[in-house]
Structures are given as structure tokens and as C-alpha cells.
Amino acid sequence: MKTTKIILGLFLTFIGFSTQAQLKNGTYYRTGSDGTIEISKCCENGKFTATFKNEDGTENTRELKSVQGTDGLYLHVGDGFFYFIAENNGYLERYIFNGNFNYATADPADYYEILSQDRSLVNSKKNSAELRRNILKNGKEKFYFPRLLCKYAKALADERFQTEKTYKSISSLGKKNRMHVEVIDKNTVKIKMLSLTSKMSTQSFYRHHLNPNLFVYYDTPNYWGRSDPDEYLYFGADGIHYIYNEGDKSIILFGDEKKKYSEQEAIEMKFKAKNDIENKFRKHKEIFMNSWVDKPKMPTAAMNDDKIKLEALKALQKHAKEKGWKENFTDVLITSGSWSDVITVSYIGRIIEVAAKATWPDGNCTFQYFDMISMYENGNYSKTLYHYTTGNQYETNCQ
């Protein structure tokens, strides 16, 4: 059976737009090395190839993919490291992060360099780039990749909140306050909690690059230098807004100044907020991961036999119904080039592997590998197929 790569998801943050350069094919000089980077095939289908040419004559080639929801931001994921190349102010910036990107934690960068086709520009920036690289490497600056995601977010729309406004708020823990919403830049919102009984507190929330009304707060990095989303600020279409605290599962509810929220409403909204976070917002992690990981495609058929395919499809649809599976199998192709014999003390049969495509109630599509068995009966193999074993499942495009 085939193996699969389990992809975890993630959220993001930070900063506004900057003037971007146009990424072009050609040779780029580097502040971090005497070697060069040759960029080619840019930017076909949101991808380009970067060939690193070192002074000792060695080369390695990487493919980078544009990040969904951003302009001018490209990503490569390797084995135990990942890096972004971003267009900025007439040159390119490259940030390298050590760690497993699939864990979706905000690892801080420990390498930085500037790339440009203009060698004199690279030379002029060499000292400042080297200084920043040393600061990152020594941990004196914590630069997390979510900052890049938000910095290069595409134009936003459908904002549901008013800035420079003070709202009345109530928490599901019973605390009543006033809160002031400020916009620091295009992608950063600052919330000031105004309280008569305690010291005023301020938090900065950073916009999700795929949802203009969802903002994320990242807590202090842990021992390993990573930080996960701790609070979510959401502006609802119904004029009811809230901050959901991941730690104590509480919310702060705020909205129209004319409406007075009761503690009961705040408690009820707590569950709505929890449902929104768990069933809606966290899906953006998967959306982001899918922005750089190509969805697997149905494999190439190793054998073409319409009768076998039809029998396999019927058998899988019957098996799915009996097991109460939610997906609907719509197509099958044969991935085995031949049958394999199965002999046990109780029966003799032969199996063939298929890949079956399915649609789901939420509109997504998958394909999955199965072994189907034909039983040996009365001196012949039966034409009827049965489900034998289940293999790995992959999300795929519905087209």
C-alpha cells in the first residue's frame, strides 16, 4: 500500500505592505555567500527554480512555490529546514528557518541574506545583512515566518470593524470593560482594554492573510523558540465581535455600543466562539498548507479493464454504505499491473489494487487505495469483487 505524508496546519501574523520588486530570471548575487543563485522558469504556475552555484563548483537546485494569499512571497521546504524568498524594495530577501515546517509552529529565523541582480547593491548592503544574520543566529531578534505571511498579504476586502472606536465588552468570566480598537498598519490591530479597576492592557493582533476579519495574537515563545496562536480576534458579520482565549477557553464579547450584553449571552457566545475556532478558523491552517503543497493527483492506471473497474466501484460503494462512510465513490482506476494470489487455510483468492475517487458532503474530493479480492470458487475465480484492505487516502482536486 502507498504511504502518505500527513500535513498539519497553521496560522500567521504581522506587518504591512512594502514596495515590491519584480522577480526575474537571471543571476542573483548574495550577501551571505560569494556564490550566486540562478533563478529560472519564473514564474510559471506560481513556481520558479533556484540553482545555488557555489565557489567550489558544487550546485544544488530547489523549486519554490508562491504562497497562496500573498504577493511576492515564495517558499521552499526541505528536510529539517525551510526558507522564504520575498521581493522587497528592489531586491530579494531570504530567510531560513530550521525545524519541521509541517509542525506549523512559528520557528524563529536564524539566517538572512539579500539577493539582487545588481552586484553593487548587494555589496552596499553586505554589512547590514551580515549584522542581521548574526543577530538572528544568536537569538537576539525573534523573527517568525508568520510576519512574512502578513507582510505580503494580498489586498483585503470586506472588513467588518470600525477603527478608532471604543466598544463595551463583557467576558464569559463576568468581567465588564471598555475596549478601544486601533489600526497600527494594514494588517495589525491594537486592542486597548480600558478598566476602572485594573491597569490598562494592550495587545496587538495580526491579520490572517486569508481572512480579513480574523486576527491572531501570538504569545511569548516557549523554550524552543516557537510560538503557537494563543488568542483569536474575530469581527462577525452580525456586528457581534469577540476575542477567544485558547488557554482558558473564555471569550470577550463586544459590539454595538447601544446593546448591553448579559453574562448569559456572553456564556452562550463562548460556545459559538469555540465552535467557530475549531470548525472554521483552524481550517485556514489546511488552506495555508495547501497553498504550497500540490494536492496529489490520481495515479496513472497500470491496467485498463472496464469490467474490473465497474465491479470494483460497485463493491466499494456497497462497502462504504455498510460501514456508514460519508464519501461517495465515483470513479476507479486499476493501479496493479497484475493480480496477486492470496492463499489461506480457509480460502483462495486473488487481489488487485485500485485507486478510488470520492466526493464528500463538504464539497472536497479524495482518492484512496484499496485492495479488492476475487474468490476462487468451483474451479474459477469469481467475477464479483469484494473489499479486502484499505490503504491511504489523499485529498485531491475535484476536476
CSV table of C-alpha atoms in Angstrom, one decimal, residues 146-385:
chain,number,residue,atom,x,y,z
A,146,PRO,CA,4.1,34.5,10.1
A,147,ARG,CA,5.3,38.1,9.9
A,148,LEU,CA,6.2,37.5,6.3
A,149,LEU,CA,2.8,36.0,5.5
A,150,CYS,CA,1.0,39.0,6.8
A,151,LYS,CA,3.5,41.5,5.3
A,152,TYR,CA,2.9,40.1,1.8
A,153,ALA,CA,-0.8,39.5,2.2
A,154,LYS,CA,-2.8,40.5,-0.9
A,155,ALA,CA,-5.3,43.4,-0.9
A,156,LEU,CA,-8.0,42.9,1.7
A,157,ALA,CA,-11.8,43.4,1.4
A,158,ASP,CA,-15.0,43.1,3.4
A,159,GLU,CA,-13.7,44.5,6.7
A,160,ARG,CA,-16.4,44.4,9.4
A,161,PHE,CA,-15.0,46.6,12.0
A,162,GLN,CA,-14.6,50.3,12.8
A,163,THR,CA,-11.3,51.7,13.9
A,164,GLU,CA,-10.6,54.3,16.5
A,165,LYS,CA,-13.7,53.3,18.3
A,166,THR,CA,-14.4,52.3,21.9
A,167,TYR,CA,-16.7,49.3,22.5
A,168,LYS,CA,-18.4,48.0,25.6
A,169,SER,CA,-17.3,44.4,26.4
A,170,ILE,CA,-18.2,41.6,28.7
A,171,SER,CA,-16.2,38.4,29.2
A,172,SER,CA,-17.6,34.9,29.8
A,173,LEU,CA,-15.9,35.1,33.2
A,174,GLY,CA,-18.2,38.0,34.1
A,175,LYS,CA,-15.8,40.9,33.7
A,176,LYS,CA,-17.1,44.1,32.2
A,177,ASN,CA,-14.8,46.6,30.4
A,178,ARG,CA,-14.5,49.0,27.6
A,179,MET,CA,-12.1,48.3,24.8
A,180,HIS,CA,-10.6,50.6,22.1
A,181,VAL,CA,-9.8,49.3,18.6
A,182,GLU,CA,-6.9,50.9,16.8
A,183,VAL,CA,-5.2,50.1,13.5
A,184,ILE,CA,-1.5,50.3,13.5
A,185,ASP,CA,-1.0,49.4,9.9
A,186,LYS,CA,-2.8,47.5,7.2
A,187,ASN,CA,-2.5,44.1,9.0
A,188,THR,CA,-2.1,45.0,12.6
A,189,VAL,CA,-4.9,45.8,15.1
A,190,LYS,CA,-4.2,47.0,18.6
A,191,ILE,CA,-6.8,46.4,21.3
A,192,LYS,CA,-6.6,48.5,24.5
A,193,MET,CA,-8.7,47.2,27.4
A,194,LEU,CA,-9.9,50.2,29.5
A,195,SER,CA,-10.8,49.2,33.0
A,196,LEU,CA,-11.6,51.3,36.1
A,197,THR,CA,-10.4,48.6,38.5
A,198,SER,CA,-7.2,47.4,36.9
A,199,LYS,CA,-4.3,48.7,34.8
A,200,MET,CA,-4.9,49.2,31.1
A,201,SER,CA,-3.6,46.4,29.0
A,202,THR,CA,-2.8,46.5,25.3
A,203,GLN,CA,-2.4,43.6,22.8
A,204,SER,CA,-1.5,43.6,19.1
A,205,PHE,CA,-3.4,41.2,16.9
A,206,TYR,CA,-2.1,40.3,13.4
A,207,ARG,CA,-4.4,39.7,10.5
A,208,HIS,CA,-4.8,36.3,8.9
A,209,HIS,CA,-3.7,36.5,5.3
A,210,LEU,CA,-6.7,34.6,4.0
A,211,ASN,CA,-9.4,36.0,6.2
A,212,PRO,CA,-9.7,39.8,6.5
A,213,ASN,CA,-11.8,39.6,9.7
A,214,LEU,CA,-9.7,37.2,11.6
A,215,PHE,CA,-6.7,38.4,13.7
A,216,VAL,CA,-4.3,36.3,15.7
A,217,TYR,CA,-2.2,37.0,18.8
A,218,TYR,CA,1.0,35.1,19.4
A,219,ASP,CA,2.1,34.5,23.0
A,220,THR,CA,5.7,34.6,24.3
A,221,PRO,CA,7.8,32.0,22.5
A,222,ASN,CA,8.4,28.8,24.5
A,223,TYR,CA,11.8,27.3,25.5
A,224,TRP,CA,12.3,26.0,21.9
A,225,GLY,CA,11.8,29.4,20.4
A,226,ARG,CA,8.4,28.6,19.0
A,227,SER,CA,5.0,30.2,19.4
A,228,ASP,CA,1.5,29.0,18.7
A,229,PRO,CA,-1.6,31.1,18.3
A,230,ASP,CA,-2.9,32.0,21.8
A,231,GLU,CA,-5.9,34.3,21.1
A,232,TYR,CA,-8.2,34.9,18.1
A,233,LEU,CA,-9.9,38.2,17.4
A,234,TYR,CA,-12.9,37.9,15.2
A,235,PHE,CA,-15.2,40.5,13.7
A,236,GLY,CA,-18.6,39.0,12.9
A,237,ALA,CA,-20.9,39.9,10.0
A,238,ASP,CA,-23.7,40.2,12.5
A,239,GLY,CA,-21.9,43.1,14.4
A,240,ILE,CA,-21.0,40.8,17.3
A,241,HIS,CA,-17.3,40.5,17.8
A,242,TYR,CA,-15.2,38.6,20.2
A,243,ILE,CA,-11.7,37.6,21.4
A,244,TYR,CA,-11.4,33.9,22.0
A,245,ASN,CA,-8.7,32.8,24.5
A,246,GLU,CA,-7.3,29.4,23.6
A,247,GLY,CA,-5.8,28.9,27.1
A,248,ASP,CA,-8.8,29.2,29.4
A,249,LYS,CA,-11.5,28.8,26.6
A,250,SER,CA,-13.0,32.1,27.5
A,251,ILE,CA,-14.2,34.9,25.3
A,252,ILE,CA,-14.6,38.7,25.5
A,253,LEU,CA,-17.7,39.7,23.7
A,254,PHE,CA,-18.1,43.2,22.2
A,255,GLY,CA,-20.1,45.0,19.6
A,256,ASP,CA,-22.7,47.7,19.2
A,257,GLU,CA,-22.4,50.3,22.0
A,258,LYS,CA,-26.2,50.6,22.2
A,259,LYS,CA,-26.6,46.9,23.1
A,260,LYS,CA,-26.0,45.7,26.6
A,261,TYR,CA,-24.7,42.1,26.7
A,262,SER,CA,-25.7,40.0,29.7
A,263,GLU,CA,-23.5,37.4,31.3
A,264,GLN,CA,-25.8,34.7,29.9
A,265,GLU,CA,-25.2,36.0,26.3
A,266,ALA,CA,-21.5,36.1,26.9
A,267,ILE,CA,-21.6,32.5,28.1
A,268,GLU,CA,-23.7,31.4,25.1
A,269,MET,CA,-21.3,33.2,22.8
A,270,LYS,CA,-18.4,31.4,24.4
A,271,PHE,CA,-19.6,28.2,22.8
A,272,LYS,CA,-20.3,29.8,19.5
A,273,ALA,CA,-16.7,31.2,19.5
A,274,LYS,CA,-15.3,27.8,20.4
A,275,ASN,CA,-17.2,26.3,17.5
A,276,ASP,CA,-16.1,29.0,15.1
A,277,ILE,CA,-12.4,28.5,16.1
A,278,GLU,CA,-12.4,24.7,16.0
A,279,ASN,CA,-14.6,24.2,12.9
A,280,LYS,CA,-13.9,27.2,10.8
A,281,PHE,CA,-10.8,29.2,11.6
A,282,ARG,CA,-8.5,26.3,12.1
A,283,LYS,CA,-9.3,25.1,8.6
A,284,HIS,CA,-7.2,28.1,7.4
A,285,LYS,CA,-4.2,26.1,8.6
A,286,GLU,CA,-5.0,23.5,6.0
A,287,ILE,CA,-5.7,26.2,3.4
A,288,PHE,CA,-2.3,27.7,4.0
A,289,MET,CA,-0.5,24.3,3.8
A,290,ASN,CA,-2.3,23.6,0.6
A,291,SER,CA,-1.0,26.8,-0.8
A,292,TRP,CA,2.5,25.4,-1.2
A,293,VAL,CA,1.8,21.6,-1.3
A,294,ASP,CA,0.4,20.5,-4.5
A,295,LYS,CA,-2.6,18.2,-4.0
A,296,PRO,CA,-1.8,14.7,-5.1
A,297,LYS,CA,-3.4,13.7,-8.4
A,298,MET,CA,-5.0,10.3,-9.2
A,299,PRO,CA,-2.2,7.9,-10.2
A,300,THR,CA,-1.7,6.6,-13.7
A,301,ALA,CA,-3.6,3.3,-14.4
A,302,ALA,CA,-1.4,0.2,-14.7
A,303,MET,CA,-4.2,-1.8,-16.2
A,304,ASN,CA,-7.3,-0.9,-18.2
A,305,ASP,CA,-10.3,-3.2,-17.8
A,306,ASP,CA,-13.7,-1.6,-17.8
A,307,LYS,CA,-15.4,-4.7,-16.3
A,308,ILE,CA,-13.0,-4.9,-13.4
A,309,LYS,CA,-13.3,-1.2,-12.8
A,310,LEU,CA,-17.1,-1.4,-12.7
A,311,GLU,CA,-17.1,-4.4,-10.3
A,312,ALA,CA,-14.6,-2.6,-8.0
A,313,LEU,CA,-16.6,0.6,-8.0
A,314,LYS,CA,-19.8,-1.4,-7.1
A,315,ALA,CA,-18.0,-3.3,-4.4
A,316,LEU,CA,-16.6,-0.1,-2.8
A,317,GLN,CA,-19.9,1.7,-2.9
A,318,LYS,CA,-21.6,-1.3,-1.2
A,319,HIS,CA,-18.8,-1.5,1.4
A,320,ALA,CA,-19.0,2.3,2.1
A,321,LYS,CA,-22.8,2.0,2.6
A,322,GLU,CA,-22.4,-0.9,5.0
A,323,LYS,CA,-19.7,0.9,7.1
A,324,GLY,CA,-21.6,4.2,7.1
A,325,TRP,CA,-18.8,6.1,5.4
A,326,LYS,CA,-19.7,9.7,4.3
A,327,GLU,CA,-17.9,9.8,1.0
A,328,ASN,CA,-19.4,8.8,-2.4
A,329,PHE,CA,-17.1,6.8,-4.6
A,330,THR,CA,-17.4,8.0,-8.2
A,331,ASP,CA,-14.5,6.5,-10.2
A,332,VAL,CA,-11.9,3.7,-10.0
A,333,LEU,CA,-8.7,3.0,-11.8
A,334,ILE,CA,-6.5,-0.1,-11.5
A,335,THR,CA,-3.0,0.6,-10.1
A,336,SER,CA,-1.8,-3.0,-10.2
A,337,GLY,CA,-0.2,-4.4,-13.3
A,338,SER,CA,-1.3,-7.9,-12.4
A,339,TRP,CA,-3.2,-10.0,-9.9
A,340,SER,CA,-1.6,-11.3,-6.7
A,341,ASP,CA,-2.5,-14.7,-5.3
A,342,VAL,CA,-3.9,-15.0,-1.7
A,343,ILE,CA,-3.9,-18.4,-0.1
A,344,THR,CA,-5.1,-19.1,3.4
A,345,VAL,CA,-6.3,-22.1,5.3
A,346,SER,CA,-9.9,-21.1,4.7
A,347,TYR,CA,-9.9,-19.6,1.2
A,348,ILE,CA,-8.1,-19.0,-2.0
A,349,GLY,CA,-8.3,-15.8,-3.9
A,350,ARG,CA,-6.5,-13.1,-5.9
A,351,ILE,CA,-6.3,-9.4,-5.2
A,352,ILE,CA,-5.8,-6.3,-7.3
A,353,GLU,CA,-5.1,-2.8,-6.1
A,354,VAL,CA,-7.3,0.1,-7.2
A,355,ALA,CA,-7.4,3.9,-6.5
A,356,ALA,CA,-10.9,5.2,-6.0
A,357,LYS,CA,-12.0,8.8,-6.3
A,358,ALA,CA,-14.7,10.1,-3.9
A,359,THR,CA,-16.7,13.2,-3.2
A,360,TRP,CA,-17.6,14.4,0.3
A,361,PRO,CA,-20.6,16.3,1.7
A,362,ASP,CA,-18.5,19.4,2.3
A,363,GLY,CA,-17.5,19.5,-1.4
A,364,ASN,CA,-14.0,18.2,-1.0
A,365,CYS,CA,-12.7,15.3,-3.1
A,366,THR,CA,-10.2,12.5,-2.2
A,367,PHE,CA,-8.8,9.3,-3.7
A,368,GLN,CA,-7.9,6.3,-1.7
A,369,TYR,CA,-6.1,3.0,-2.4
A,370,PHE,CA,-7.9,-0.3,-1.8
A,371,ASP,CA,-7.1,-4.0,-2.4
A,372,MET,CA,-10.0,-5.8,-3.9
A,373,ILE,CA,-10.3,-9.6,-3.8
A,374,SER,CA,-11.8,-12.2,-6.2
A,375,MET,CA,-12.6,-15.5,-4.6
A,376,TYR,CA,-11.7,-18.9,-6.2
A,377,GLU,CA,-14.9,-20.9,-6.4
A,378,ASN,CA,-15.8,-24.1,-8.4
A,379,GLY,CA,-12.6,-24.2,-10.2
A,380,ASN,CA,-12.6,-20.5,-11.4
A,381,TYR,CA,-12.1,-17.0,-10.0
A,382,SER,CA,-15.3,-15.2,-9.5
A,383,LYS,CA,-16.0,-12.0,-11.5
A,384,THR,CA,-17.5,-10.5,-8.3
A,385,LEU,CA,-15.1,-8.3,-6.3
